[in-house]
Amino acid sequence: MFWDWEYAFEVLPVLAGASIITIQATVLGFILALVLGLIFAIMRMSRNRAISGATTAVVEFIRSTPLLIQIFFIYFVLPEFGIVLDAFLAGTLALGIHYATYCSEVYRAGIEAIPRGQWEAATALNLSPTTTFRDIIIPQAIPPVVPALGNYLVALFKETPLLSAIAVLELMQTAKILGSQNFRYIEPITLVGGFFLIFSLIASAANRYAERRLSTIGKR
Amino acid sequence: MVRFSGVTKRYGDLTVLDNLDLDVAPQEKVAIIGPSGSGKTTVLRMLMTLERIDDGVIYVDGRPLTHMESNGGLVRANEKYLRSVRGDIGMVFQHFNLFPHMTVLRNCTEAPINVLGLPKAQAEERAVELLELVGLGDKLGEYPQRLSGGQKQRVAIARALAMRPKVMLFDEVTSALDPELVGEVLNAIRMLGKQFQLTMLMVTHQMGFAKEFADRVCFFYEGKIHEEGPPEQIFNAPERERTQQFLSAVLEAG
């Protein structure tokens, strides 16, 4: 028989366990991307040319090179410089940093959409740059870009199989191991695909819901 | 209180303010009128440090605002210095510029808490007092979007006042309002003039208000003060031709 149900049910619990690693990598990587992305966005807007220039160069560099190479670099090359990370940490770090550069562009668009008058009012009230960002700019810049950030969450999630390249025991790697042990790939790989499909659909639905909620808040 | 000394502002080839000298006494109320493009709004924006100055120095309360002393001379002020001197000045904008994601009350407490370091309760007490003064004591929890233009502008006035400035700048504060809402904002400004010891500079197109409220009227033309004097003189017996032309055009339009 082409599809072996018995085998599928046998590997399902193993894959379910591995999915926890995938979700952990996604969540931790995305949190890093959100925080670091905001830092990149603010540094790029710095009036200090050296800071904004250096940040722009770093962001463009990361954005323009493949994530897989960055994963390899962090895992295999950094140890040469004495920085040894375990595979999960290295992979999650690479995901987070890579997506931080995308998120920073999204934040930047949100920040640039804030009317000039808001900045001027903040200056007229003598608010410090920190207070201006924290209380005036960021709270207005982020809600409109939540859907765009949500899309990157789904995209990051779908790139976690790349971590199998450095043998992180996430879904893809686990499926590969199961396949090679039993000489049957179709069930584990299909199940992994199904798992990604279901979670992506759930995340997209949540994202659309958030988008609707935010647009109603905006009309308050 | 405020002194412009040889202040020049250029945008590329265009000279918006040309070697401006202007002295404003403490608690004096100066109305700035003139055709668009005459540099009148730029005067306020430079005083609020929203625009850089190209030449000259502005003094506030005897201290240079745009420059700081260094090695016995004056150098252009950096951001840190600007923050230390800006506190004496408050500004109300044509388009209100309220913070839309904050309630009316929070709009008025944000800066006192974060800049002056007031405890929340004290900042709120001060804000409520000012909002009541401008007739908005019942709107504390509202968001700006639910207010009329006149109400927004009165919140903006209370917000600026909550910082206890010595100098208040009004930049065409009624220009974006529907005609029937102009009166309530002008009334609020009138009341401030009586209640607080403020120096005021206002750019306005409300000639009637300028005439009644201001101690002095400056007519700007091509980046210079073309004519200035007490309102009776400027409005009733302007000496220079440009002033006459401007006033007759404005008064004709109603």
Short mmCIF file of C-alpha atoms in Angstrom, two decimals:
data_model
loop_
_atom_site.label_atom_id
_atom_site.label_comp_id
_atom_site.label_asym_id
_atom_site.label_seq_id
_atom_site.Cartn_x
_atom_site.Cartn_y
_atom_site.Cartn_z
CA MET A 1 0.00 0.00 0.00
CA PHE A 2 1.18 3.46 -0.89
CA TRP A 3 0.23 5.06 2.46
CA ASP A 4 0.75 3.03 5.65
CA TRP A 5 -1.68 4.22 8.32
CA GLU A 6 -0.15 2.06 10.98
CA TYR A 7 3.26 3.58 10.42
CA ALA A 8 1.77 7.08 10.29
CA PHE A 9 0.16 6.62 13.70
CA GLU A 10 3.39 5.18 15.02
CA VAL A 11 5.48 8.26 14.05
CA LEU A 12 2.81 10.83 14.93
CA PRO A 13 3.63 11.05 18.67
CA VAL A 14 7.34 11.41 17.91
CA LEU A 15 6.59 14.25 15.47
CA ALA A 16 4.21 15.87 17.95
CA GLY A 17 7.08 15.95 20.43
CA ALA A 18 9.38 17.49 17.84
CA SER A 19 6.76 20.09 16.99
CA ILE A 20 7.34 21.57 20.44
CA ILE A 21 10.93 22.35 19.44
CA THR A 22 9.68 23.93 16.21
CA ILE A 23 7.22 26.09 18.12
CA GLN A 24 9.83 27.06 20.69
CA ALA A 25 12.24 28.10 17.95
CA THR A 26 9.46 30.09 16.26
CA VAL A 27 8.30 31.89 19.38
CA LEU A 28 11.75 32.67 20.76
CA GLY A 29 13.07 33.63 17.32
CA PHE A 30 10.12 35.92 16.71
CA ILE A 31 10.37 37.62 20.09
CA LEU A 32 14.03 38.31 19.31
CA ALA A 33 13.04 39.58 15.84
CA LEU A 34 10.42 41.94 17.31
CA VAL A 35 12.74 43.43 19.92
CA LEU A 36 15.88 43.59 17.82
CA GLY A 37 13.89 44.85 14.82
CA LEU A 38 12.61 47.80 16.83
CA ILE A 39 16.13 48.56 18.01
CA PHE A 40 17.40 48.44 14.41
CA ALA A 41 14.57 50.71 13.26
CA ILE A 42 15.30 53.32 15.92
CA MET A 43 19.06 53.16 15.37
CA ARG A 44 18.58 53.65 11.64
CA MET A 45 16.69 56.85 12.37
CA SER A 46 19.43 58.18 14.63
CA ARG A 47 20.66 61.67 13.86
CA ASN A 48 24.17 60.38 14.44
CA ARG A 49 25.33 59.48 10.93
CA ALA A 50 27.79 56.85 12.18
CA ILE A 51 25.06 54.97 14.07
CA SER A 52 22.43 55.17 11.35
CA GLY A 53 24.93 54.32 8.60
CA ALA A 54 26.37 51.34 10.43
CA THR A 55 22.91 50.02 11.27
CA THR A 56 21.76 50.39 7.68
CA ALA A 57 24.82 48.49 6.46
CA VAL A 58 24.28 45.65 8.93
CA VAL A 59 20.56 45.40 8.16
CA GLU A 60 21.13 45.39 4.40
CA PHE A 61 23.89 42.81 4.73
CA ILE A 62 21.74 40.42 6.77
CA ARG A 63 18.73 40.93 4.55
CA SER A 64 20.68 40.26 1.39
CA THR A 65 22.34 37.01 2.43
CA PRO A 66 20.58 33.65 2.79
CA LEU A 67 19.32 32.60 6.18
CA LEU A 68 20.86 29.16 5.74
CA ILE A 69 24.33 30.67 5.41
CA GLN A 70 23.76 32.73 8.53
CA ILE A 71 22.69 29.61 10.43
CA PHE A 72 25.86 27.84 9.32
CA PHE A 73 27.95 30.86 10.15
CA ILE A 74 26.66 31.14 13.70
CA TYR A 75 26.88 27.41 14.34
CA PHE A 76 30.11 26.47 12.56
CA VAL A 77 32.15 29.67 12.24
CA LEU A 78 31.58 31.48 15.53
CA PRO A 79 33.22 28.65 17.51
CA GLU A 80 36.44 29.61 15.69
CA PHE A 81 36.17 32.87 17.59
CA GLY A 82 35.45 31.12 20.85
CA ILE A 83 31.66 31.51 20.74
CA VAL A 84 30.18 28.04 20.98
CA LEU A 85 26.40 27.76 20.92
CA ASP A 86 24.29 24.65 20.92
CA ALA A 87 22.40 23.96 17.73
CA PHE A 88 18.99 25.08 18.97
CA LEU A 89 20.33 28.36 20.32
CA ALA A 90 22.40 29.05 17.20
CA GLY A 91 19.45 28.32 14.92
CA THR A 92 16.98 30.39 16.91
CA LEU A 93 19.44 33.27 17.09
CA ALA A 94 19.94 33.19 13.33
CA LEU A 95 16.17 33.13 12.71
CA GLY A 96 15.64 36.01 15.13
CA ILE A 97 18.41 38.18 13.74
CA HIS A 98 17.44 37.50 10.13
CA TYR A 99 13.78 38.36 10.71
CA ALA A 100 14.71 41.35 12.86
CA THR A 101 15.95 43.01 9.69
CA TYR A 102 12.58 42.46 7.99
CA CYS A 103 10.70 43.63 11.08
CA SER A 104 12.85 46.74 11.28
CA GLU A 105 11.64 47.79 7.83
CA VAL A 106 8.05 47.27 8.94
CA TYR A 107 8.59 49.33 12.09
CA ARG A 108 10.30 52.01 10.05
CA ALA A 109 7.30 52.31 7.74
CA GLY A 110 5.06 52.60 10.81
CA ILE A 111 7.22 55.26 12.40
CA GLU A 112 7.54 57.26 9.20
CA ALA A 113 3.76 57.32 8.87
CA ILE A 114 3.45 59.32 12.11
CA PRO A 115 2.55 62.91 11.21
CA ARG A 116 5.24 65.53 11.73
CA GLY A 117 2.93 67.39 14.08
CA GLN A 118 3.25 64.63 16.66
CA TRP A 119 7.02 65.06 16.76
CA GLU A 120 6.64 68.81 16.94
CA ALA A 121 4.16 68.59 19.79
CA ALA A 122 6.59 66.32 21.63
CA THR A 123 9.36 68.86 21.11
CA ALA A 124 7.15 71.73 22.21
CA LEU A 125 6.37 69.85 25.41
CA ASN A 126 10.10 69.24 25.85
CA LEU A 127 9.71 65.46 26.00
CA SER A 128 13.01 63.59 25.90
CA PRO A 129 13.75 61.43 22.84
CA THR A 130 13.18 58.32 24.96
CA THR A 131 9.78 59.48 26.22
CA THR A 132 8.83 60.61 22.72
CA PHE A 133 9.51 57.18 21.29
CA ARG A 134 8.07 55.23 24.20
CA ASP A 135 4.88 57.19 24.78
CA ILE A 136 4.10 59.05 21.55
CA ILE A 137 5.67 57.39 18.52
CA ILE A 138 5.79 53.65 19.23
CA PRO A 139 2.21 53.32 20.55
CA GLN A 140 0.94 54.97 17.36
CA ALA A 141 3.36 53.31 14.96
CA ILE A 142 2.88 49.69 15.97
CA PRO A 143 -0.88 48.95 15.78
CA PRO A 144 -1.07 49.68 12.03
CA VAL A 145 1.87 47.36 11.30
CA VAL A 146 0.76 44.39 13.43
CA PRO A 147 -0.64 42.53 10.39
CA ALA A 148 2.65 42.96 8.50
CA LEU A 149 4.56 41.70 11.54
CA GLY A 150 2.14 38.77 11.78
CA ASN A 151 2.96 37.80 8.21
CA TYR A 152 6.61 37.60 9.17
CA LEU A 153 5.71 35.37 12.10
CA VAL A 154 4.17 32.90 9.67
CA ALA A 155 7.13 33.26 7.30
CA LEU A 156 9.63 32.67 10.11
CA PHE A 157 7.68 29.64 11.26
CA LYS A 158 7.83 28.13 7.80
CA GLU A 159 11.60 28.61 7.67
CA THR A 160 12.29 26.64 10.85
CA PRO A 161 12.96 23.43 8.82
CA LEU A 162 16.24 25.12 7.86
CA LEU A 163 17.39 24.35 11.40
CA SER A 164 17.47 20.68 10.39
CA ALA A 165 20.65 21.61 8.51
CA ILE A 166 22.46 21.94 11.84
CA ALA A 167 20.68 18.90 13.27
CA VAL A 168 18.25 20.68 15.59
CA LEU A 169 15.68 18.02 16.43
CA GLU A 170 12.76 20.02 15.19
CA LEU A 171 10.01 18.59 12.98
CA MET A 172 11.91 18.30 9.74
CA GLN A 173 15.01 16.73 11.22
CA THR A 174 12.90 14.30 13.20
CA ALA A 175 10.98 13.34 10.06
CA LYS A 176 14.23 12.79 8.19
CA ILE A 177 15.56 10.55 10.95
CA LEU A 178 12.33 8.57 11.11
CA GLY A 179 12.39 8.20 7.34
CA SER A 180 15.94 6.94 7.21
CA GLN A 181 15.39 4.54 10.10
CA ASN A 182 12.37 2.93 8.52
CA PHE A 183 13.15 3.55 4.85
CA ARG A 184 9.77 5.25 4.51
CA TYR A 185 9.66 9.00 4.04
CA ILE A 186 6.21 9.61 2.69
CA GLU A 187 4.31 9.44 5.98
CA PRO A 188 6.60 11.53 8.22
CA ILE A 189 7.28 14.17 5.56
CA THR A 190 3.59 14.44 4.68
CA LEU A 191 2.64 14.74 8.33
CA VAL A 192 5.19 17.50 8.81
CA GLY A 193 3.76 19.32 5.80
CA GLY A 194 0.27 18.93 7.25
CA PHE A 195 1.43 20.24 10.57
CA PHE A 196 2.91 23.38 8.97
CA LEU A 197 -0.24 23.86 6.92
CA ILE A 198 -2.53 23.70 9.97
CA PHE A 199 -0.44 26.03 12.08
CA SER A 200 0.03 28.52 9.26
CA LEU A 201 -3.72 28.62 8.67
CA ILE A 202 -4.38 29.15 12.38
CA ALA A 203 -1.77 31.90 12.58
CA SER A 204 -3.13 33.63 9.47
CA ALA A 205 -6.65 33.53 10.87
CA ALA A 206 -5.42 35.00 14.16
CA ASN A 207 -3.61 37.68 12.21
CA ARG A 208 -6.74 38.61 10.27
CA TYR A 209 -8.68 38.77 13.52
CA ALA A 210 -6.03 41.07 15.03
CA GLU A 211 -6.16 43.24 11.92
CA ARG A 212 -9.94 43.62 12.24
CA ARG A 213 -9.72 44.38 15.95
CA LEU A 214 -7.02 47.00 15.42
CA SER A 215 -8.95 48.75 12.68
CA THR A 216 -11.99 49.07 14.95
CA ILE A 217 -9.81 50.46 17.75
CA GLY A 218 -8.39 52.91 15.24
CA LYS A 219 -11.89 54.24 14.57
CA ARG A 220 -12.55 55.00 18.20
CA MET B 1 11.52 88.47 27.83
CA VAL B 2 12.10 87.39 24.26
CA ARG B 3 14.63 89.03 22.01
CA PHE B 4 15.41 88.28 18.38
CA SER B 5 18.73 89.73 17.38
CA GLY B 6 19.60 89.75 13.70
CA VAL B 7 17.77 86.48 13.13
CA THR B 8 17.87 85.10 9.61
CA LYS B 9 16.27 81.95 8.26
CA ARG B 10 16.70 80.63 4.76
CA TYR B 11 15.28 77.67 2.92
CA GLY B 12 17.72 77.21 0.08
CA ASP B 13 17.69 80.45 -1.88
CA LEU B 14 14.58 81.71 -0.18
CA THR B 15 15.14 84.03 2.74
CA VAL B 16 12.15 83.62 5.02
CA LEU B 17 13.34 85.87 7.79
CA ASP B 18 15.77 88.61 7.03
CA ASN B 19 17.88 89.99 9.87
CA LEU B 20 14.94 90.21 12.25
CA ASP B 21 15.13 92.25 15.45
CA LEU B 22 12.22 91.94 17.82
CA ASP B 23 11.97 92.64 21.53
CA VAL B 24 9.05 91.38 23.54
CA ALA B 25 8.61 92.63 27.10
CA PRO B 26 7.48 90.33 29.93
CA GLN B 27 3.73 89.78 29.78
CA GLU B 28 3.46 91.67 26.55
CA LYS B 29 0.98 90.31 24.02
CA VAL B 30 2.20 90.60 20.49
CA ALA B 31 0.05 89.81 17.47
CA ILE B 32 1.89 88.92 14.30
CA ILE B 33 0.00 89.51 11.09
CA GLY B 34 0.92 89.51 7.46
CA PRO B 35 0.44 87.73 4.14
CA SER B 36 1.31 84.06 3.83
CA GLY B 37 4.98 83.46 3.18
CA SER B 38 5.97 86.57 5.10
CA GLY B 39 7.81 84.52 7.72
CA LYS B 40 5.39 85.04 10.57
CA THR B 41 4.95 81.37 11.48
CA THR B 42 8.70 80.84 11.17
CA VAL B 43 9.20 83.35 14.00
CA LEU B 44 7.23 81.11 16.36
CA ARG B 45 8.74 77.89 15.06
CA MET B 46 12.26 79.16 15.63
CA LEU B 47 11.38 80.32 19.11
CA MET B 48 10.03 76.82 19.82
CA THR B 49 13.30 75.43 18.39
CA LEU B 50 11.42 73.50 15.71
CA GLU B 51 13.53 75.20 13.06
CA ARG B 52 17.23 75.86 13.08
CA ILE B 53 18.39 79.40 12.92
CA ASP B 54 20.79 80.38 10.14
CA ASP B 55 22.05 83.62 11.57
CA GLY B 56 21.55 85.74 14.65
CA VAL B 57 20.61 84.80 18.19
CA ILE B 58 17.30 84.46 20.05
CA TYR B 59 17.32 85.25 23.76
CA VAL B 60 14.66 84.14 26.22
CA ASP B 61 14.71 85.68 29.65
CA GLY B 62 18.23 86.91 28.95
CA ARG B 63 19.59 83.48 28.05
CA PRO B 64 20.52 82.62 24.52
CA LEU B 65 18.05 80.02 23.32
CA THR B 66 19.55 78.94 20.07
CA HIS B 67 23.17 79.16 21.12
CA MET B 68 25.18 78.32 24.17
CA GLU B 69 28.23 79.92 25.62
CA SER B 70 31.47 78.18 24.97
CA ASN B 71 34.99 79.55 25.40
CA GLY B 72 33.63 83.05 25.81
CA GLY B 73 31.76 82.93 22.50
CA LEU B 74 28.41 81.63 21.36
CA VAL B 75 28.11 78.34 19.53
CA ARG B 76 25.03 76.69 18.11
CA ALA B 77 23.08 74.90 20.82
CA ASN B 78 23.04 71.12 20.98
CA GLU B 79 19.99 69.04 21.78
CA LYS B 80 20.82 68.77 25.46
CA TYR B 81 21.10 72.51 25.86
CA LEU B 82 17.89 73.06 23.90
CA ARG B 83 16.07 70.78 26.31
CA SER B 84 17.26 72.83 29.23
CA VAL B 85 16.02 76.15 27.83
CA ARG B 86 12.87 75.06 25.99
CA GLY B 87 10.89 74.66 29.20
CA ASP B 88 10.01 78.35 29.37
CA ILE B 89 8.09 78.20 26.12
CA GLY B 90 4.79 76.58 25.24
CA MET B 91 3.17 76.35 21.85
CA VAL B 92 -0.30 75.77 20.46
CA PHE B 93 -0.46 74.61 16.86
CA GLN B 94 -2.84 75.28 14.00
CA HIS B 95 -3.66 71.58 13.70
CA PHE B 96 -3.80 70.89 17.47
CA ASN B 97 -1.33 67.97 17.34
CA LEU B 98 -2.97 66.26 20.28
CA PHE B 99 -1.80 62.74 21.01
CA PRO B 100 -4.68 60.68 19.56
CA HIS B 101 -3.96 57.53 21.57
CA MET B 102 -4.21 59.30 24.92
CA THR B 103 -7.20 60.62 26.79
CA VAL B 104 -7.66 64.34 27.22
CA LEU B 105 -6.34 64.08 30.77
CA ARG B 106 -3.31 62.02 29.78
CA ASN B 107 -2.50 64.51 27.02
CA CYS B 108 -2.18 67.12 29.73
CA THR B 109 -0.24 65.02 32.24
CA GLU B 110 2.24 63.29 29.92
CA ALA B 111 4.81 66.08 29.87
CA PRO B 112 4.44 67.28 33.49
CA ILE B 113 5.03 63.73 34.70
CA ASN B 114 7.87 62.84 32.33
CA VAL B 115 9.60 66.19 31.96
CA LEU B 116 8.92 68.04 35.19
CA GLY B 117 8.86 64.85 37.24
CA LEU B 118 5.57 65.64 38.96
CA PRO B 119 3.89 62.79 40.81
CA LYS B 120 0.88 61.50 38.87
CA ALA B 121 -1.68 62.78 41.37
CA GLN B 122 -0.24 66.27 41.34
CA ALA B 123 0.01 66.35 37.54
CA GLU B 124 -3.61 65.24 37.28
CA GLU B 125 -4.74 67.84 39.76
CA ARG B 126 -3.00 70.53 37.73
CA ALA B 127 -4.41 69.18 34.45
CA VAL B 128 -7.97 68.98 35.77
CA GLU B 129 -7.74 72.53 37.02
CA LEU B 130 -6.58 73.79 33.62
CA LEU B 131 -9.11 71.72 31.70
CA GLU B 132 -11.88 73.09 33.88
CA LEU B 133 -10.59 76.56 33.22
CA VAL B 134 -10.95 76.05 29.47
CA GLY B 135 -14.40 74.53 30.00
CA LEU B 136 -13.55 70.87 29.42
CA GLY B 137 -13.83 69.51 32.94
CA ASP B 138 -16.35 66.94 31.70
CA LYS B 139 -14.15 65.56 28.92
CA LEU B 140 -11.22 64.19 30.94
CA GLY B 141 -11.65 60.58 29.83
CA GLU B 142 -12.46 61.31 26.18
CA TYR B 143 -10.11 60.63 23.31
CA PRO B 144 -9.33 63.59 21.03
CA GLN B 145 -11.13 62.01 18.07
CA ARG B 146 -14.46 62.49 19.82
CA LEU B 147 -13.96 66.20 20.36
CA SER B 148 -14.84 69.13 18.12
CA GLY B 149 -12.05 71.25 16.68
CA GLY B 150 -12.66 73.97 19.23
CA GLN B 151 -12.54 71.49 22.08
CA LYS B 152 -9.33 69.95 20.72
CA GLN B 153 -7.70 73.33 20.55
CA ARG B 154 -8.72 74.12 24.12
CA VAL B 155 -7.17 70.81 25.24
CA ALA B 156 -4.00 71.80 23.38
CA ILE B 157 -3.97 75.10 25.26
CA ALA B 158 -4.39 73.34 28.60
CA ARG B 159 -1.69 70.84 27.65
CA ALA B 160 0.80 73.61 26.90
CA LEU B 161 -0.10 75.52 30.06
CA ALA B 162 0.37 72.46 32.24
CA MET B 163 4.11 72.92 31.70
CA ARG B 164 3.90 76.38 33.29
CA PRO B 165 5.63 78.21 30.46
CA LYS B 166 6.50 81.87 30.69
CA VAL B 167 6.00 82.44 27.00
CA MET B 168 3.07 81.08 25.01
CA LEU B 169 3.07 80.86 21.24
CA PHE B 170 -0.14 80.60 19.27
CA ASP B 171 0.32 79.62 15.65
CA GLU B 172 -2.87 80.40 13.71
CA VAL B 173 -4.78 78.48 16.33
CA THR B 174 -8.20 79.23 14.87
CA SER B 175 -7.38 78.75 11.18
CA ALA B 176 -8.35 75.08 11.07
CA LEU B 177 -11.64 75.64 12.91
CA ASP B 178 -15.17 75.99 11.65
CA PRO B 179 -16.20 79.64 12.02
CA GLU B 180 -18.69 78.96 14.82
CA LEU B 181 -15.94 77.37 16.95
CA VAL B 182 -13.48 80.23 16.72
CA GLY B 183 -15.09 82.19 19.53
CA GLU B 184 -14.67 79.53 22.22
CA VAL B 185 -10.94 79.25 21.54
CA LEU B 186 -10.44 83.01 21.51
CA ASN B 187 -12.33 83.22 24.79
CA ALA B 188 -9.99 80.66 26.28
CA ILE B 189 -6.99 82.74 25.19
CA ARG B 190 -8.57 85.92 26.58
CA MET B 191 -9.05 84.18 29.89
CA LEU B 192 -5.40 83.07 30.00
CA GLY B 193 -4.32 86.61 29.38
CA LYS B 194 -6.14 87.62 32.55
CA GLN B 195 -5.39 84.60 34.76
CA PHE B 196 -1.72 84.00 34.03
CA GLN B 197 1.29 86.19 33.77
CA LEU B 198 2.21 85.09 30.31
CA THR B 199 4.13 86.65 27.50
CA MET B 200 2.25 85.82 24.33
CA LEU B 201 3.14 85.81 20.69
CA MET B 202 0.35 84.97 18.31
CA VAL B 203 0.24 84.60 14.60
CA THR B 204 -3.35 85.28 13.67
CA HIS B 205 -5.77 86.14 10.92
CA GLN B 206 -8.40 87.25 13.44
CA MET B 207 -7.89 90.98 13.10
CA GLY B 208 -10.70 91.84 15.47
CA PHE B 209 -9.15 89.70 18.17
CA ALA B 210 -5.67 91.11 17.56
CA LYS B 211 -7.02 94.61 17.82
CA GLU B 212 -8.77 93.99 21.10
CA PHE B 213 -6.27 91.63 22.77
CA ALA B 214 -2.76 92.58 21.67
CA ASP B 215 -0.53 95.25 23.16
CA ARG B 216 1.40 95.47 19.95
CA VAL B 217 0.84 94.39 16.37
CA CYS B 218 3.68 93.50 14.01
CA PHE B 219 2.97 93.43 10.32
CA PHE B 220 5.37 91.07 8.55
CA TYR B 221 6.21 91.45 4.92
CA GLU B 222 8.91 89.60 3.01
CA GLY B 223 10.72 88.35 6.09
CA LYS B 224 10.83 91.67 7.87
CA ILE B 225 8.72 93.64 10.29
CA HIS B 226 7.33 96.10 7.83
CA GLU B 227 5.38 98.10 10.36
CA GLU B 228 4.63 97.74 14.05
CA GLY B 229 2.82 99.62 16.73
CA PRO B 230 -0.15 99.58 19.08
CA PRO B 231 -3.24 97.99 17.52
CA GLU B 232 -5.15 101.28 17.22
CA GLN B 233 -2.38 102.72 15.14
CA ILE B 234 -1.85 99.69 12.90
CA PHE B 235 -5.51 99.04 12.29
CA ASN B 236 -6.84 102.60 12.21
CA ALA B 237 -3.98 104.57 10.75
CA PRO B 238 -1.37 102.32 9.11
CA GLU B 239 1.42 104.41 7.71
CA ARG B 240 2.85 102.18 5.07
CA GLU B 241 1.26 101.25 1.81
CA ARG B 242 1.76 97.45 2.11
CA THR B 243 0.10 97.43 5.50
CA GLN B 244 -2.84 99.40 4.15
CA GLN B 245 -3.20 97.07 1.19
CA PHE B 246 -3.03 93.96 3.38
CA LEU B 247 -5.52 95.25 5.92
CA SER B 248 -8.01 96.44 3.37
CA ALA B 249 -7.79 93.08 1.58
CA VAL B 250 -8.29 91.15 4.83
CA LEU B 251 -11.08 93.35 6.13
CA GLU B 252 -12.87 93.23 2.81
CA ALA B 253 -12.81 89.43 2.93
CA GLY B 254 -14.44 89.72 6.36
#
